[in-house]
mmCIF file of C-alpha atoms and ligand atoms in Angstrom:
data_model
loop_
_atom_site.group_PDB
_atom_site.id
_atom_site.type_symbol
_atom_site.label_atom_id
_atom_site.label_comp_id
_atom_site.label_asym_id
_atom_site.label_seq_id
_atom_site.Cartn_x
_atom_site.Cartn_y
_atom_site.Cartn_z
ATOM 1 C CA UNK A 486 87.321 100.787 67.416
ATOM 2 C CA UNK A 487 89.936 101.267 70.552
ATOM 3 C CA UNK A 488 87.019 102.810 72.223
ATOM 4 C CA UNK A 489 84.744 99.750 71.618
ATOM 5 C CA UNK A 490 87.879 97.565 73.116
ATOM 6 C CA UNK A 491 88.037 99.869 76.183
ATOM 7 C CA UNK A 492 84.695 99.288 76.891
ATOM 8 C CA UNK A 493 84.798 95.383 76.650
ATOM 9 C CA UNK A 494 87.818 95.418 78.948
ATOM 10 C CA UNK A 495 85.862 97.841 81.153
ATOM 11 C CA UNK A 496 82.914 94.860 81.296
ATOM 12 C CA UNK A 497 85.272 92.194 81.474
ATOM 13 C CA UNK A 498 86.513 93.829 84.724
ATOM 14 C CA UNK A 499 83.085 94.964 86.085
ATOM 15 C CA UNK A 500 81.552 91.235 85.729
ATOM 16 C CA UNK A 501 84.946 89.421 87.556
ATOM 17 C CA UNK A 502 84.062 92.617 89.933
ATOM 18 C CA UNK A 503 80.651 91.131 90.429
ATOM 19 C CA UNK A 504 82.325 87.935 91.108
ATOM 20 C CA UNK A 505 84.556 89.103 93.845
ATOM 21 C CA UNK A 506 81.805 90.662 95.452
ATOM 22 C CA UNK A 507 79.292 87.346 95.612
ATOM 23 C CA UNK A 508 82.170 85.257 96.485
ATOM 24 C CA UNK A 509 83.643 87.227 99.775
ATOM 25 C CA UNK A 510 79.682 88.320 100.489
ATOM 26 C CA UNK A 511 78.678 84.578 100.346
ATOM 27 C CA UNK A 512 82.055 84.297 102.490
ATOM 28 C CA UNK A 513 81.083 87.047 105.064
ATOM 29 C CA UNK A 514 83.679 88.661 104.271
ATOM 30 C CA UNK A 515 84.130 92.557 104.311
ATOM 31 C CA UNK A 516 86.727 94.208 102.012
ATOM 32 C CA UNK A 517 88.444 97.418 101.844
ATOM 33 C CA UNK A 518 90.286 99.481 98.660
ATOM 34 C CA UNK A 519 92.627 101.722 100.598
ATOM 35 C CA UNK A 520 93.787 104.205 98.321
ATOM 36 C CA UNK A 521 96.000 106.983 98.235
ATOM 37 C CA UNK A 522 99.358 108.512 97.163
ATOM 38 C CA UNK A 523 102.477 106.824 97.409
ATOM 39 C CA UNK A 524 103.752 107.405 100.902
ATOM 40 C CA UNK A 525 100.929 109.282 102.172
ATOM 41 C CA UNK A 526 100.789 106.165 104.900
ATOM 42 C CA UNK A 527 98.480 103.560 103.082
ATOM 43 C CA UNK A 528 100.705 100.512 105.151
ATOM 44 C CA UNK A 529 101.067 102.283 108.307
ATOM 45 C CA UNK A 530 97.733 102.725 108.457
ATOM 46 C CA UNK A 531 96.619 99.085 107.691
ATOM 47 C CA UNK A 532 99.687 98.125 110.369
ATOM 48 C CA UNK A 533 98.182 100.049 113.359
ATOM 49 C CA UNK A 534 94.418 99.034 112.448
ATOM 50 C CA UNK A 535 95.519 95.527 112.323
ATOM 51 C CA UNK A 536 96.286 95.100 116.653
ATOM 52 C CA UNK A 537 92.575 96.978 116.905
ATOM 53 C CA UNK A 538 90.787 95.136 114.336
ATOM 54 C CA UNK A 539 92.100 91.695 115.345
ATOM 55 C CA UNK A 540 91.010 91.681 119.379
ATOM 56 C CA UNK A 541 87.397 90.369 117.494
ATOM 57 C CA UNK A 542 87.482 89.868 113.562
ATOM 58 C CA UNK A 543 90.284 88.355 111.381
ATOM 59 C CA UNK A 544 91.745 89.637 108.947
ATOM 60 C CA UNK A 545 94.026 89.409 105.883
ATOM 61 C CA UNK A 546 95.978 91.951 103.362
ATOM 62 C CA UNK A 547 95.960 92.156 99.262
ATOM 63 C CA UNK A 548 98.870 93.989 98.868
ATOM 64 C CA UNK A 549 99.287 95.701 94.897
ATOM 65 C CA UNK A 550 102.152 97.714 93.869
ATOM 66 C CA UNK A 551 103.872 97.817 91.146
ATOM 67 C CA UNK A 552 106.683 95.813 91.862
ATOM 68 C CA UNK A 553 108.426 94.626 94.885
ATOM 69 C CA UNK A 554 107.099 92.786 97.585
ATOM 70 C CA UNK A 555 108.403 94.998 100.883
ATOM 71 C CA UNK A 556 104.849 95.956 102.452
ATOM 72 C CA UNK A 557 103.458 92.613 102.317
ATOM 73 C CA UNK A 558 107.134 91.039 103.881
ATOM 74 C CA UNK A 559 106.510 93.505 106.270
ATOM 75 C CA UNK A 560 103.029 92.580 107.658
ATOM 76 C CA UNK A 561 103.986 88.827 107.577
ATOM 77 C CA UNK A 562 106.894 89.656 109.586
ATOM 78 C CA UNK A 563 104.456 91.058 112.318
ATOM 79 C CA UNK A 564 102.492 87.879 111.919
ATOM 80 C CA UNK A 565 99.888 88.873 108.922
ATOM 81 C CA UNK A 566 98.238 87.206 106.317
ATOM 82 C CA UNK A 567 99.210 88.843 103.222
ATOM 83 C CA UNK A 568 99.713 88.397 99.840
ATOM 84 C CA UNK A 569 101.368 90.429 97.273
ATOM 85 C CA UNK A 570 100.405 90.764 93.858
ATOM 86 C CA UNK A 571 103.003 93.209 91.218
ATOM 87 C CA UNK A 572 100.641 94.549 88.252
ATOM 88 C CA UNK A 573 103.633 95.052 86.234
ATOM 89 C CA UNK A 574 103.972 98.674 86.035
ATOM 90 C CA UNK A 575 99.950 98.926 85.926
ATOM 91 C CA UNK A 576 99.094 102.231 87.831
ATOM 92 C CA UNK A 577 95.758 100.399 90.040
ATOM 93 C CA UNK A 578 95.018 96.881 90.829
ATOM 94 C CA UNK A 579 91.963 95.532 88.789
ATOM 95 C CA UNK A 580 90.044 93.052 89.344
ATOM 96 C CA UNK A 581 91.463 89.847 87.957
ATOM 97 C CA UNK A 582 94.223 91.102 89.730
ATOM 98 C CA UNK A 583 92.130 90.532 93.098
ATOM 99 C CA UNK A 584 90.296 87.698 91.936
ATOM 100 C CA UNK A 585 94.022 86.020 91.846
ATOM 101 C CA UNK A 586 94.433 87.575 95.162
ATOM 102 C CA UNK A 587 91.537 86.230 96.860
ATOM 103 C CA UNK A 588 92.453 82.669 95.185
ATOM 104 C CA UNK A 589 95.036 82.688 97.511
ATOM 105 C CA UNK A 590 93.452 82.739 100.431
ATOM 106 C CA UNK A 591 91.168 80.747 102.739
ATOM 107 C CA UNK A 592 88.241 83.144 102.756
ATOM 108 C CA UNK A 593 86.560 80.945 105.360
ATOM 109 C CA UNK A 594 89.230 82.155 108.176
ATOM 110 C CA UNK A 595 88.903 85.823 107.206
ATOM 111 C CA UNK A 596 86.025 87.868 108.331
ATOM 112 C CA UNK A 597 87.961 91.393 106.608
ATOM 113 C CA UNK A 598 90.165 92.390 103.772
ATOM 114 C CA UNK A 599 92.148 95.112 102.996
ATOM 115 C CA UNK A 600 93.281 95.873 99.438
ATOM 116 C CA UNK A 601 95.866 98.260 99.676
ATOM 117 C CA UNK A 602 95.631 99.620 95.933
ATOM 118 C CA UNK A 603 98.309 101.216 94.020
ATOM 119 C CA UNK A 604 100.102 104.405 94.953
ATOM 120 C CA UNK A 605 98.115 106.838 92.956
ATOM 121 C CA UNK A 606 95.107 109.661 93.169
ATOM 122 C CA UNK A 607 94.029 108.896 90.248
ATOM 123 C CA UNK A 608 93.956 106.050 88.381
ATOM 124 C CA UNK A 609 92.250 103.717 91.506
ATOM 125 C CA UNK A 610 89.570 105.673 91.492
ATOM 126 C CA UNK A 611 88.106 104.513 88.293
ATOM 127 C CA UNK A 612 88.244 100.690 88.978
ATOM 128 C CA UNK A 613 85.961 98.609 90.408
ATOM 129 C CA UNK A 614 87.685 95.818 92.602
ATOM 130 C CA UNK A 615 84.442 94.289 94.217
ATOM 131 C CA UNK A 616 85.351 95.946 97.006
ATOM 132 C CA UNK A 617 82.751 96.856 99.717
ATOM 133 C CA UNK A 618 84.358 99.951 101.217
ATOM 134 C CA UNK A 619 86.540 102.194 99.735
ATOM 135 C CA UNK A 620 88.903 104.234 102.136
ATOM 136 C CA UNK A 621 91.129 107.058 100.534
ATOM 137 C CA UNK A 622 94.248 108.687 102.508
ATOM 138 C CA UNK A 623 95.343 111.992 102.176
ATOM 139 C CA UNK A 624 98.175 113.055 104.202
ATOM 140 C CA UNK A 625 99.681 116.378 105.861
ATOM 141 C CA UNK A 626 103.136 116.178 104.173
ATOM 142 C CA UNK A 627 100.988 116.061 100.299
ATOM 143 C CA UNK A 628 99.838 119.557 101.069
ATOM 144 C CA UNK A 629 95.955 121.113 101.447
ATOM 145 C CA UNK A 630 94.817 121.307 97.978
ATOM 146 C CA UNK A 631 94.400 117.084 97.011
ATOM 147 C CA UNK A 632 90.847 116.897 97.185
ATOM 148 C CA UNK A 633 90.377 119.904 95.117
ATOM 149 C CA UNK A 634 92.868 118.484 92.536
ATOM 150 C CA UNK A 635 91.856 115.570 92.730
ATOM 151 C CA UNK A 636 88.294 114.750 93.555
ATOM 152 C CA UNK A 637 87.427 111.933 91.891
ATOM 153 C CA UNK A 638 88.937 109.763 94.324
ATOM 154 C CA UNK A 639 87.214 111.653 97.192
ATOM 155 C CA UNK A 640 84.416 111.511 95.548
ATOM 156 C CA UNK A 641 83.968 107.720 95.372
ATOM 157 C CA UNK A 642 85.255 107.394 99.159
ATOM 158 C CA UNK A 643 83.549 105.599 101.760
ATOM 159 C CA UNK A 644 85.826 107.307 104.513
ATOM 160 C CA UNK A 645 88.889 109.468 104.570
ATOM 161 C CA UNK A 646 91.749 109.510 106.404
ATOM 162 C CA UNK A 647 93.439 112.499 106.743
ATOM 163 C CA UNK A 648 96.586 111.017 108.012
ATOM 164 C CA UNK A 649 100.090 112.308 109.164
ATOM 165 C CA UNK A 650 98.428 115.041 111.781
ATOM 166 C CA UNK A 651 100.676 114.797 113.916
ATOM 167 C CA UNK A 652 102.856 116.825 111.339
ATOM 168 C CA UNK A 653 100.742 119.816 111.429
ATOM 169 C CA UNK A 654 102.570 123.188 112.524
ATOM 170 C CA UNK A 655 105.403 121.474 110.812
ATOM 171 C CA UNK A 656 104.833 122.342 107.319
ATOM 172 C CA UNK A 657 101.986 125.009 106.245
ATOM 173 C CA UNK A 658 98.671 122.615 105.898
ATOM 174 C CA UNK A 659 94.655 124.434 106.603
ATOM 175 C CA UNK A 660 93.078 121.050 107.965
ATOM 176 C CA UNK A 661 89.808 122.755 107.752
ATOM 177 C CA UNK A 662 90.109 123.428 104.491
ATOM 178 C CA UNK A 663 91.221 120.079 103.271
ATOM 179 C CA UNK A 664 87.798 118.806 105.882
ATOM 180 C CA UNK A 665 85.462 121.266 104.507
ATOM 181 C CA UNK A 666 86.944 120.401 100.561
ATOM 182 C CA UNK A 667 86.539 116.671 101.421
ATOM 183 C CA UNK A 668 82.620 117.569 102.842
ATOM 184 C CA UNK A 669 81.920 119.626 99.412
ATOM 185 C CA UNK A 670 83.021 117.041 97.019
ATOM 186 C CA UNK A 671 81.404 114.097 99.154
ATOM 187 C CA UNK A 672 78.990 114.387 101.808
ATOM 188 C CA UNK A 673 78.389 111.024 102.526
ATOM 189 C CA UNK A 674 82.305 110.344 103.069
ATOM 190 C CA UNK A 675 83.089 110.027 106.734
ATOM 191 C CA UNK A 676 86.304 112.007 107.554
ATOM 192 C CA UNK A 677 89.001 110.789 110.358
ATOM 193 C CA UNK A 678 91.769 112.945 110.939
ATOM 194 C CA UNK A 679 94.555 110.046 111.598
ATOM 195 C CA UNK A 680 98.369 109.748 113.200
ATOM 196 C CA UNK A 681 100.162 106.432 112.685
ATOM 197 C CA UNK A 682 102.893 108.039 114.592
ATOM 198 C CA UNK A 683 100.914 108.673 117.562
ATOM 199 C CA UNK A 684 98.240 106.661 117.467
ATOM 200 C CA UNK A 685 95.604 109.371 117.347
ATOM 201 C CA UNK A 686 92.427 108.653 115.223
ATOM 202 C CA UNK A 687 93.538 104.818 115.122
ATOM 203 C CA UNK A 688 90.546 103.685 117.637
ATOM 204 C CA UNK A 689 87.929 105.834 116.454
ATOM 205 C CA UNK A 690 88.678 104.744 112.664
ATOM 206 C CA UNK A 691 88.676 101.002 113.645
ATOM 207 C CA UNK A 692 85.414 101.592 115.704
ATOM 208 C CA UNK A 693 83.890 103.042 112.573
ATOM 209 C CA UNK A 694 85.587 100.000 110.084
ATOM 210 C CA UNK A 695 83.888 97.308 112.909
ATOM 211 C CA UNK A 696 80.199 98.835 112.685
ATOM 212 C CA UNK A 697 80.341 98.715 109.094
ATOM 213 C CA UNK A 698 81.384 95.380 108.871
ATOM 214 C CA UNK A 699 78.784 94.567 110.870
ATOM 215 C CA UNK A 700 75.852 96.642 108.764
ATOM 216 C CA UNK A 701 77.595 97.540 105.304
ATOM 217 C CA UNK A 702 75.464 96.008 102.294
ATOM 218 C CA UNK A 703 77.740 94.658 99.224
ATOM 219 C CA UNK A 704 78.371 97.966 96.932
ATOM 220 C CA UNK A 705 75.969 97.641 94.238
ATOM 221 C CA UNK A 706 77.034 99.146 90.563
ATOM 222 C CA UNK A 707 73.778 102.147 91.007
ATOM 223 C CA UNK A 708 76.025 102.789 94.461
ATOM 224 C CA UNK A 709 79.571 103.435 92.342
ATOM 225 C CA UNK A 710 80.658 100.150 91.973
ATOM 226 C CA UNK A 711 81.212 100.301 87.741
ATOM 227 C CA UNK A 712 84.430 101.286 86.540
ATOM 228 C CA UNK A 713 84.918 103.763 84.046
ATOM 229 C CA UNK A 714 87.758 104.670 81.737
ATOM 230 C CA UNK A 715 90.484 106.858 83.251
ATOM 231 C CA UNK A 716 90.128 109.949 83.567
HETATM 232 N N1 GDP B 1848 104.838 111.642 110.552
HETATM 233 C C1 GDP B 1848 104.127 110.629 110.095
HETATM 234 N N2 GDP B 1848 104.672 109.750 109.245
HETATM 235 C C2 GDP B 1848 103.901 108.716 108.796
HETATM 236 C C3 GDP B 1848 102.560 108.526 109.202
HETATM 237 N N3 GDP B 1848 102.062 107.445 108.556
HETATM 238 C C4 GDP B 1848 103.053 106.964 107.804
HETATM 239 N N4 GDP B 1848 104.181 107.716 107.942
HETATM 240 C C5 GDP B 1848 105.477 107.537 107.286
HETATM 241 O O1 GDP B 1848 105.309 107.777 105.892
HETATM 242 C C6 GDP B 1848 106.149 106.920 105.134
HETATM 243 C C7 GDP B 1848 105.313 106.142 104.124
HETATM 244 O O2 GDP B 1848 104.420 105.269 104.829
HETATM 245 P P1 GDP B 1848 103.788 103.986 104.141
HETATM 246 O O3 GDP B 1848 102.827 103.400 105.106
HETATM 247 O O4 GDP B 1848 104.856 103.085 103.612
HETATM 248 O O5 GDP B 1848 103.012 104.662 102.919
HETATM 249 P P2 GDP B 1848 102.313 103.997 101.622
HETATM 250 O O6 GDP B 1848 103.299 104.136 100.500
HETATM 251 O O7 GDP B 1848 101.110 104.836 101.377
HETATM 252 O O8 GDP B 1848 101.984 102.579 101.968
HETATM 253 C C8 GDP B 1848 106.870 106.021 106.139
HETATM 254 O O9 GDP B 1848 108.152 106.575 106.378
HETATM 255 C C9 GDP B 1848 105.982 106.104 107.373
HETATM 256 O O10 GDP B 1848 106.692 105.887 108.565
HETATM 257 C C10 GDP B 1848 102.003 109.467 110.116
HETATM 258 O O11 GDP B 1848 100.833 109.403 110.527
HETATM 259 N N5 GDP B 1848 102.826 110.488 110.513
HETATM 260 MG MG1 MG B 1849 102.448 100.743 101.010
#
C-alpha cells in the first residue's frame, strides 16, 4: 500500500514535471537544477555566472532551501530576479514546488533559469523538476571521495563543477581523481574545474551554459528526466 502511494506521488510529480518543461520550452526558456552540498558554493557560483550570462540572455533565479530567504535577498540586492521558495524542511525542491516558482515570474522576459536546489547529494538527484540541464557542484573543501560516495547525483549531471580550486594545496584534495571518478560514473558529464574566489573557470563554464542554451533539446523522461524514489 505505502509503496503504491509513493508511486502516485512519484507520477503526480513527473506529469507537473512535464508541465514545467512545455511551459518554459514553449517560453524559450532554458533552465538549470544546480545541485550540490550545502556550502560547496551553489550561490556563488550562480552570482559570478550572472555578470557573464547577462551581457546577451536574461535571466532569473528559483531559489529552494529549506527555510530562510538569505540567497535570494542576496541576488536581488545585486539587482536579480529571484524568488525564494522554503519546502518546509523537505530535503529537494519538487516540482509543484517550481511550478509555484515559475508562477511567479514573467517567463516572457527570461530567456534562462537557474534552480538552485536544496543543499544535499542526495536526495535532488532523484527528482525531476522539468529542468533542462542539470549542473552538480562538488567542491575542494568536501574532500576527493563525493562522486564515489555519492554517484547518483553525478550520474544524472549535465556538467560539473568542481568548485573552490583555488583551495587546492590548502587541504589534501587528488583533483584527478575526483575528474577521472566524475568521467567513470558519467561520461557524457562535462567537467569544469571552477573558483568563485578568483574567477577561474567562470568564462569557460558560462561559454559552455550559452551554447547549450542555444542547442539543448527539452530533457525527455528516456534521457533521465523521471523521478524515482529516494535512494
Ligand atoms: N575559497 C572559496 N570559497 C568559496 C568558493 N565558492 C564559494 N565559496 C564560499 O563558500 C561558502 C558557501 O558558499 P555559498 O555560495 O553560499 O554555498 P551554497 O550553500 O552551496 O549556496 C561562502 O562562504 C562562499 O564565500 C570558491 O570557489 N572558493
Ligand atoms: Mg545557497
Amino acid at each position: 500500500m505505502k509503496i503504491k502511494v509513493r508511486k502516485n506521488l512519484l507520477e503526480e510529480n513527473d506529469a507537473i514535471a512535464g508541465r514545467i518543461r512545455e511551459t518554459l520550452s514553449g517560453a524559450g526558456v532554458i533552465s538549470i537544477n544546480i545541485m550540490g552540498s550545502p556550502g560547496s558554493g551553489k550561490t556563488s557560483l550562480i552570482e559570478k555566472l550572472l555578470p557573464f550570462l547577462t551581457k546577451s540572455i536574461r535571466a532569473a533565479v528559483i531559489e529552494g532551501d529549506i527555510a530562510s530567504s538569505m540567497d535570494t535577498d542576496r541576488l536581488r540586492e545585486q539587482g536579480y530576479e529571484a524568488v525564494q521558495i522554503n519546502t518546509d524542511g523537505a530535503c529537494r525542491l519538487d516540482a509543484n514546488m517550481v511550478w509555484h516558482g515559475i508562477s511567479a515570474l514573467d517567463l516572457s522576459t527570461i530567456d534562462i533559469l537557474f534552480i538552485e536546489n536544496v543543499g544535499n547529494l542526495v536526495c535532488p538527484a532523484s527528482c525531476d523538476i522539468g529542468e533542462s540541464i542539470r549542473l552538480v557542484i562538488t567542491s575542494v573543501s568536501e574532500g576527493d571521495d563525493k562522486p564515489i560516495k555519492y554517484p547518483v547525483i553525478f550520474q544524472v549531471a549535465d556538467i560539473v563543477a568542481l568548485n573552490k580550486i583555488d583551495m587546492i594545496g590548502h587541504t589534501p584534495f587528488d583533483d584527478t581523481r575526483v575528474i577521472r571518478a566524475i568521467n567513470d560514473i558519467n561520461p557524457r558529464a562535462k567537467v569544469f574545474p571552477t573558483s568563485c574566489i578568483t574567477g577561474s573557470g567562470i568564462e569557460e563554464l558560462s561559454s559552455h551554459i550559452l551554447s547549450l542554451s542555444e542547442s539543448h533539446p527539452p530533457r525527455s523522461a528516456a534521457a533521465g528526466g523521471q523521478s524515482t524514489a529516494p535512494q
